[in-house]
Amino acid sequence: MGRSRNELGFIDASSATLPPSAFASVQGVPRREPSSSYYIPVRRKFGLSLAAGLAWMAFSVFAAQGWIEQLSSVVGAVPAWFAIFGIAILPGFMNAFLVSSLLLDRRPPISVRTENLPGITILVAAYNEEASIVSTIESIARQHYPGPMQVIVINDGSTDATAEKLAGLDYGWLQVVTLEKNAGKSSALNVGLGLTKFRLTITVDGDSYLYRNALRNLVGRYLSDPPDTKAVAGAVLVRNSRRNLVTRIQEWDYFHGIAAIKRLQSLYQGTLVAQGAFSIYETATLRSLGGWADTVGEDIVLTWAMLERGYRVGFAENACLFTNAPERWGQFIKQRQRWSRGLIEAFKTHWRLLFKPRMSTVFIWWNLLFPYMDMVYTVVFIPGLVLALFGIYWIAGPMTLLVLPLALLVNYVMFRIQSKMFLEQGLKVRSNLRGFTFYALLYSMVLQPACVIGYLQEVFNRSKTWGTK
């Protein structure tokens, strides 16, 4: 796992000051790699990374023969291969593909002027956000966006003082719509979409905080990407990172894992989730798709609808928004169950993406394998760890150490890339060694069983309620 001396951690944006600052833009630069390095076409990067992943997979299969034979003598050949492929071989392929792609990635510069930008509409769906809605709106005001702006807050039947807090705000660009009853996030966003007057729509969660230049960076990336780009996801990080151990652990997930995967997916022209917490969309495309579907995972279903139409979805790694992560394990588990249900919903609706001939299709298949890997980890590897405590090394033992070197390299590369982005944005990577330790050793033991439950809930059509984002 990647670490750099005593600098494990992140900035807590709730205490960050956000003065207006000049935005450094690159004008007139074509979409290509910097001239100081040899340019490698994206498709060649994809081929090289795929070859690296397959090579590591072949090595893993060779090295694991003894492990497979030992387990086969206990449970049979088919169950042994089923277990070890999901525990070590397939994750090894994914890690090799990931690290190779990240090492080859060179983010193209923003190639548009940002002194004058097109009009944007920001939709904020808020439900019982009395504690944070004012700071969210004020963080938008501090952006000093250089273009027309419309902010629509949809108060989705809040039962707390959200309405009173909003009534105390006085901004010419702010419009508040109050719904009598809570209808859910997708319905609230669709109400806002009906009132949108600009060609670009941005969604922001009601408990979030936009870091400086987040809007400029997000709009600039959208305008700099190819014309078939219809959405760009921003970088979502943890705002309440110093609250307790639960938020400290999630800080690593957002900063480390989620951001790296989005960066990888955007390299191959298909970010799979333009998350509702902070993303930009072409308004006309939103309307042509009917807005957000009434699902648990409305953002992933919408993104996959765009991908199925052949559109491109990008990622702006330097457009930073800090959001409140769940502060209790129960809230966290509900959140990840919801995300897992959203994945199944996306497959139910847009399964044709599995057969679409484009580079990003590999990630659709990748996601199709997540339920399998999560299940194997939950019902095989975790019990295997318990057996190992009693000296029975059928599942967890010396051979499992094969995955550690590559995992260390992957996490080191992700940490260095994210740290460089933080430095460029004037953010400080702060100490969070305790969160990192639990993230590295125990996080998956909570995350992956929670995901399995979410998959099963969606497969068996359990009732859907809006729990946590």
XYZ file of C-alpha atoms in Angstrom:
469
model
C 0.000 0.000 0.000
C 1.351 3.393 -0.967
C 2.683 5.750 1.692
C 5.139 8.619 1.831
C 6.984 9.157 5.157
C 4.566 10.794 7.601
C 2.264 12.332 4.993
C -0.533 9.781 5.034
C -3.821 11.684 5.024
C -5.739 14.568 3.537
C -7.058 18.064 4.085
C -10.330 18.522 5.938
C -12.103 20.943 3.599
C -14.578 22.058 6.246
C -11.819 24.248 7.670
C -10.290 25.304 4.354
C -10.392 28.937 3.336
C -11.491 29.552 -0.215
C -10.347 32.969 -1.435
C -10.793 33.829 -5.099
C -7.705 32.880 -7.028
C -6.540 33.169 -10.595
C -7.112 30.078 -12.690
C -4.074 28.996 -14.662
C -5.246 27.888 -18.074
C -3.447 26.702 -21.157
C -4.688 28.492 -24.232
C -4.670 27.120 -27.743
C -3.185 23.761 -26.795
C -4.404 20.815 -28.896
C -5.601 17.632 -27.206
C -2.365 15.667 -27.109
C 0.328 14.633 -24.698
C 2.929 17.200 -23.573
C 5.682 17.560 -26.158
C 8.323 16.751 -23.537
C 7.354 13.082 -23.585
C 6.835 10.563 -26.344
C 3.187 10.443 -27.337
C 1.542 7.028 -27.092
C -1.913 6.772 -28.683
C -4.682 5.793 -26.304
C -5.438 2.540 -28.094
C -1.782 1.536 -27.824
C -1.853 2.318 -24.107
C -4.912 0.111 -23.819
C -3.153 -2.721 -25.668
C -0.002 -2.430 -23.566
C -1.976 -2.395 -20.324
C -4.098 -5.340 -21.407
C -0.928 -7.263 -22.275
C 0.541 -6.445 -18.850
C -2.621 -7.685 -17.151
C -2.697 -10.923 -19.128
C 1.016 -11.503 -18.494
C 0.507 -11.122 -14.756
C -2.500 -13.437 -14.923
C -0.436 -16.102 -16.701
C 2.309 -15.788 -14.082
C -0.273 -16.026 -11.291
C -1.781 -19.202 -12.726
C 1.689 -20.760 -12.995
C 2.709 -19.713 -9.478
C -0.583 -20.866 -7.934
C -0.478 -24.440 -9.235
C 0.592 -25.865 -5.892
C -2.070 -23.879 -4.069
C -4.756 -25.032 -6.502
C -3.681 -28.678 -6.227
C -3.721 -28.549 -2.439
C -7.207 -27.014 -2.337
C -8.454 -29.380 -5.069
C -7.548 -32.356 -2.885
C -9.962 -31.007 -0.265
C -12.906 -29.568 -2.229
C -12.368 -30.685 -5.827
C -10.816 -29.004 -8.882
C -13.794 -26.861 -9.981
C -14.461 -25.256 -6.555
C -10.718 -24.721 -6.084
C -10.346 -22.884 -9.374
C -13.558 -20.936 -8.701
C -12.202 -19.750 -5.357
C -8.600 -18.970 -6.260
C -9.491 -17.304 -9.545
C -11.748 -14.875 -7.660
C -9.402 -14.338 -4.721
C -6.061 -13.883 -6.459
C -5.853 -14.397 -10.200
C -8.581 -12.047 -11.419
C -7.722 -9.254 -8.911
C -4.098 -9.608 -10.005
C -5.052 -9.050 -13.646
C -7.072 -5.974 -12.695
C -4.256 -4.534 -10.585
C -1.687 -5.062 -13.335
C -3.961 -3.413 -15.897
C -4.605 -0.538 -13.504
C -0.988 0.215 -12.607
C 0.167 -0.034 -16.229
C -2.569 2.344 -17.369
C -1.884 4.872 -14.620
C 1.836 4.894 -15.408
C 1.057 5.542 -19.080
C -1.615 8.167 -18.397
C -0.836 11.813 -19.177
C -3.815 14.058 -18.513
C -4.430 16.480 -21.413
C -4.390 20.162 -20.422
C -7.526 22.281 -20.363
C -7.435 23.911 -23.770
C -10.109 26.617 -23.464
C -10.023 30.133 -22.087
C -11.666 30.326 -18.688
C -12.093 34.082 -18.294
C -15.555 33.847 -19.860
C -17.412 30.569 -19.643
C -20.893 29.505 -20.788
C -23.919 29.663 -18.532
C -24.484 26.795 -16.118
C -27.385 25.564 -14.038
C -26.532 23.883 -10.740
C -29.135 21.508 -9.300
C -29.004 20.825 -5.552
C -31.442 18.179 -4.316
C -31.751 18.674 -0.550
C -33.497 16.543 2.041
C -33.051 17.443 5.728
C -29.792 19.319 5.102
C -30.213 22.083 7.710
C -26.684 21.527 9.037
C -24.893 21.995 5.726
C -27.063 23.575 3.023
C -25.927 27.136 3.800
C -22.228 26.286 3.556
C -22.912 24.402 0.320
C -24.533 27.425 -1.314
C -21.868 29.771 0.065
C -19.139 27.566 -1.395
C -20.834 27.978 -4.783
C -20.864 31.750 -4.295
C -17.132 31.757 -3.497
C -16.408 30.140 -6.853
C -16.886 33.517 -8.597
C -17.809 31.625 -11.744
C -17.038 33.818 -14.800
C -20.310 33.274 -16.606
C -24.081 33.277 -16.106
C -25.176 30.944 -13.311
C -28.503 29.577 -12.118
C -28.653 27.569 -8.885
C -31.844 25.632 -8.200
C -32.227 24.050 -4.772
C -35.012 21.489 -4.685
C -36.115 21.124 -1.065
C -37.454 17.594 -1.278
C -40.040 17.634 1.507
C -37.524 18.272 4.303
C -38.931 18.002 7.815
C -36.148 19.956 9.525
C -35.124 23.614 9.203
C -33.739 23.318 5.644
C -36.423 25.704 4.286
C -35.685 28.307 6.961
C -31.963 28.126 6.307
C -32.522 28.648 2.574
C -34.871 31.564 3.227
C -32.021 33.409 4.887
C -29.862 33.361 1.736
C -29.933 36.293 -0.686
C -28.298 35.566 -4.030
C -29.713 36.754 -7.329
C -28.886 33.466 -9.027
C -30.512 31.275 -6.331
C -33.936 29.733 -6.842
C -35.570 27.497 -4.225
C -38.272 24.992 -5.126
C -40.082 23.354 -2.216
C -41.797 19.999 -2.665
C -44.559 19.213 -0.164
C -43.640 15.528 0.181
C -40.343 13.705 -0.108
C -40.273 12.158 -3.589
C -36.686 10.939 -3.790
C -33.516 12.320 -5.317
C -34.258 11.432 -8.953
C -37.697 13.086 -8.827
C -36.236 16.191 -7.198
C -33.527 16.484 -9.839
C -36.069 16.065 -12.628
C -38.115 18.924 -11.177
C -34.981 21.058 -11.332
C -34.186 19.881 -14.849
C -37.566 21.185 -15.977
C -36.533 24.670 -14.812
C -33.008 24.591 -16.221
C -32.287 27.409 -18.674
C -28.624 26.824 -19.644
C -27.099 24.211 -21.921
C -24.862 22.821 -19.173
C -26.265 21.285 -15.979
C -24.229 20.492 -12.864
C -25.441 18.448 -9.903
C -24.149 19.099 -6.383
C -25.156 17.325 -3.190
C -26.702 19.411 -0.430
C -24.031 18.543 2.135
C -21.021 19.328 -0.036
C -18.341 21.993 -0.232
C -16.841 23.118 -3.534
C -13.117 23.706 -3.377
C -11.724 26.728 -5.181
C -11.988 26.738 -8.983
C -13.992 23.517 -8.929
C -16.606 24.906 -11.338
C -14.012 26.394 -13.701
C -12.057 23.161 -13.762
C -15.153 21.032 -14.326
C -16.556 23.231 -17.117
C -13.089 23.683 -18.625
C -12.551 19.929 -18.785
C -15.974 19.402 -20.367
C -15.287 22.002 -23.057
C -11.774 20.652 -23.701
C -12.879 17.045 -24.150
C -14.008 15.656 -27.547
C -17.400 16.823 -28.890
C -19.064 13.482 -28.170
C -18.512 14.020 -24.430
C -21.898 14.474 -22.772
C -20.892 14.315 -19.100
C -17.816 14.788 -16.914
C -17.515 13.564 -13.333
C -15.812 15.759 -10.781
C -13.492 14.546 -8.015
C -15.420 13.825 -4.816
C -13.435 13.721 -1.565
C -14.356 13.360 2.103
C -15.244 16.564 3.930
C -15.811 15.218 7.460
C -12.600 13.211 7.434
C -11.641 13.990 11.027
C -14.983 12.979 12.538
C -14.078 9.428 13.564
C -12.409 6.223 12.403
C -15.227 5.420 9.956
C -14.721 8.671 8.029
C -10.918 8.411 8.252
C -11.068 5.038 6.522
C -13.431 6.274 3.814
C -11.094 9.187 3.172
C -8.656 6.699 1.693
C -11.331 5.060 -0.433
C -12.394 8.353 -2.039
C -8.893 9.806 -2.402
C -7.205 6.583 -3.383
C -9.443 3.986 -4.941
C -12.471 5.769 -6.424
C -10.451 8.623 -7.953
C -7.901 6.240 -9.493
C -10.594 4.079 -11.080
C -12.361 7.112 -12.557
C -9.044 8.359 -13.905
C -8.411 4.969 -15.499
C -11.891 4.774 -17.026
C -11.700 8.287 -18.443
C -8.353 7.473 -20.064
C -10.204 4.860 -22.106
C -13.097 7.235 -22.821
C -15.828 5.826 -20.623
C -16.101 6.852 -16.967
C -18.810 4.513 -15.685
C -20.377 6.787 -13.071
C -20.873 10.537 -13.395
C -21.875 10.687 -9.749
C -24.757 12.877 -8.642
C -22.626 14.437 -5.914
C -20.683 16.498 -8.487
C -20.862 16.097 -12.260
C -21.639 18.161 -15.342
C -23.993 17.108 -18.130
C -25.246 18.468 -21.425
C -28.796 19.601 -20.646
C -30.202 18.540 -24.012
C -28.833 15.034 -23.530
C -30.351 14.815 -20.060
C -33.730 15.765 -21.451
C -33.481 13.396 -24.412
C -32.856 10.543 -21.942
C -35.812 11.543 -19.812
C -33.674 12.801 -16.943
C -32.875 10.629 -13.950
C -34.670 7.278 -13.694
C -36.590 6.402 -10.539
C -33.986 3.934 -9.300
C -31.740 3.510 -6.273
C -28.628 4.175 -8.369
C -29.989 6.959 -10.555
C -26.527 8.326 -11.410
C -25.008 5.066 -12.683
C -28.179 4.225 -14.657
C -28.061 7.671 -16.296
C -24.349 7.366 -17.094
C -24.786 3.955 -18.679
C -27.651 5.300 -20.770
C -25.208 7.863 -22.195
C -22.568 5.201 -22.823
C -25.107 2.970 -24.565
C -25.872 5.800 -26.975
C -22.177 5.943 -27.827
C -21.378 9.107 -25.901
C -18.169 9.723 -23.999
C -18.059 10.434 -20.236
C -14.955 12.104 -18.820
C -13.373 12.867 -15.464
C -11.978 16.142 -14.099
C -9.518 15.045 -11.411
C -8.784 18.656 -10.408
C -12.433 19.732 -9.931
C -12.641 18.950 -6.223
C -15.759 18.764 -4.099
C -15.723 17.650 -0.477
C -18.774 15.772 0.778
C -19.875 14.311 4.084
C -19.254 10.572 4.237
C -21.328 8.262 6.457
C -20.165 8.555 10.069
C -21.457 5.214 11.356
C -20.852 1.704 10.055
C -24.583 1.167 9.659
C -24.856 4.232 7.402
C -21.796 3.147 5.431
C -23.182 -0.352 4.876
C -26.522 1.059 3.649
C -24.669 3.384 1.276
C -22.624 0.596 -0.284
C -25.659 -1.664 -0.518
C -27.363 1.121 -2.438
C -24.367 1.493 -4.756
C -24.360 -2.262 -5.361
C -28.071 -2.235 -6.114
C -27.452 0.592 -8.553
C -24.914 -1.552 -10.402
C -27.440 -4.368 -10.832
C -30.069 -1.834 -11.932
C -27.664 -0.556 -14.590
C -27.065 -4.075 -15.898
C -30.803 -4.783 -16.000
C -31.420 -1.684 -18.099
C -28.275 -1.400 -20.190
C -26.939 -4.949 -20.560
C -26.271 -4.258 -24.258
C -23.160 -2.341 -23.204
C -21.495 -5.722 -22.652
C -21.381 -6.127 -26.419
C -20.536 -2.576 -27.476
C -17.183 -2.499 -29.364
C -15.254 0.219 -27.517
C -12.374 0.351 -25.047
C -14.558 1.159 -22.065
C -16.461 -2.117 -22.544
C -13.704 -3.838 -20.571
C -14.914 -1.951 -17.505
C -18.497 -3.092 -18.060
C -17.253 -6.690 -17.958
C -15.050 -5.707 -15.032
C -18.169 -4.564 -13.127
C -20.002 -7.737 -14.129
C -17.300 -9.682 -12.271
C -17.544 -7.632 -9.080
C -20.491 -9.607 -7.644
C -18.550 -12.835 -8.225
C -15.376 -11.503 -6.587
C -17.271 -9.957 -3.681
C -19.103 -13.217 -3.081
C -15.910 -15.307 -3.176
C -14.200 -12.901 -0.802
C -17.177 -13.007 1.571
C -17.968 -16.731 1.631
C -14.500 -18.155 0.919
C -11.640 -15.804 1.811
C -12.968 -14.421 5.117
C -13.708 -17.959 6.428
C -10.268 -18.917 5.092
C -8.679 -16.283 7.304
C -10.444 -17.806 10.310
C -9.156 -21.269 9.354
C -5.632 -19.866 9.005
C -5.750 -18.778 12.652
C -6.027 -22.474 13.502
C -3.175 -23.482 11.184
C -5.353 -24.575 8.251
C -4.013 -22.797 5.147
C -6.342 -24.073 2.444
C -7.454 -20.562 1.455
C -5.342 -17.977 3.280
C -1.715 -18.920 3.541
C 1.738 -18.300 2.093
C 0.456 -18.395 -1.496
C -1.902 -15.490 -0.856
C 1.187 -13.329 -0.403
C 1.536 -13.448 -4.211
C -0.950 -10.605 -4.523
C 0.855 -8.288 -2.096
C 3.755 -6.946 -4.241
C 1.448 -5.815 -7.039
C -1.068 -4.420 -4.558
C 1.725 -2.399 -2.934
C 2.804 -1.048 -6.319
C -0.758 -0.152 -7.315
C -1.382 1.747 -4.116
C 1.951 3.536 -4.292
C 1.253 4.709 -7.851
C -2.262 5.860 -6.899
C -0.946 7.749 -3.888
C 1.775 9.542 -5.864
C -0.651 10.584 -8.612
C -3.246 11.884 -6.163
C -0.614 13.659 -4.068
C 0.595 15.491 -7.175
C -2.968 16.611 -7.922
C -3.370 17.829 -4.346
C -0.143 19.820 -4.592
C -1.284 21.461 -7.833
C -4.582 22.470 -6.196
C -2.933 23.893 -3.079
C -4.243 21.072 -0.891
C -2.234 19.390 1.834
C -1.979 15.651 2.332
C -2.315 15.314 6.088
C -1.487 12.527 8.498
C -4.020 9.696 8.629
C -1.954 6.630 9.493
C -4.664 5.053 11.647
C -7.236 5.367 8.859
C -4.783 3.923 6.356
C -4.019 0.922 8.557
C -7.683 -0.011 8.934
C -8.318 0.751 5.249
C -5.545 -1.629 4.211
C -6.324 -4.458 6.620
C -10.033 -4.437 7.467
C -11.977 -2.276 5.003
C -12.779 -5.079 2.573
C -14.127 -7.249 5.382
C -16.953 -4.744 5.838
C -17.276 -3.462 2.267
C -17.545 -6.665 0.271
C -20.117 -8.486 2.445
C -22.201 -5.283 2.357
C -22.007 -5.304 -1.446
C -23.098 -8.939 -1.595
C -26.199 -8.129 0.460
C -26.940 -5.211 -1.881
C -26.685 -7.441 -4.959
C -29.060 -9.983 -3.403
C -31.551 -7.293 -2.394
C -31.760 -6.065 -5.976
C -31.880 -9.557 -7.513
C -34.770 -10.516 -5.268
C -36.515 -7.147 -5.778
C -36.500 -6.031 -2.169
C -38.318 -2.748 -1.552
C -36.338 0.390 -2.362
C -36.034 3.282 0.024
C -33.741 6.287 -0.015
C -31.329 5.632 2.830
C -28.041 7.424 2.355
C -26.277 8.749 -0.700
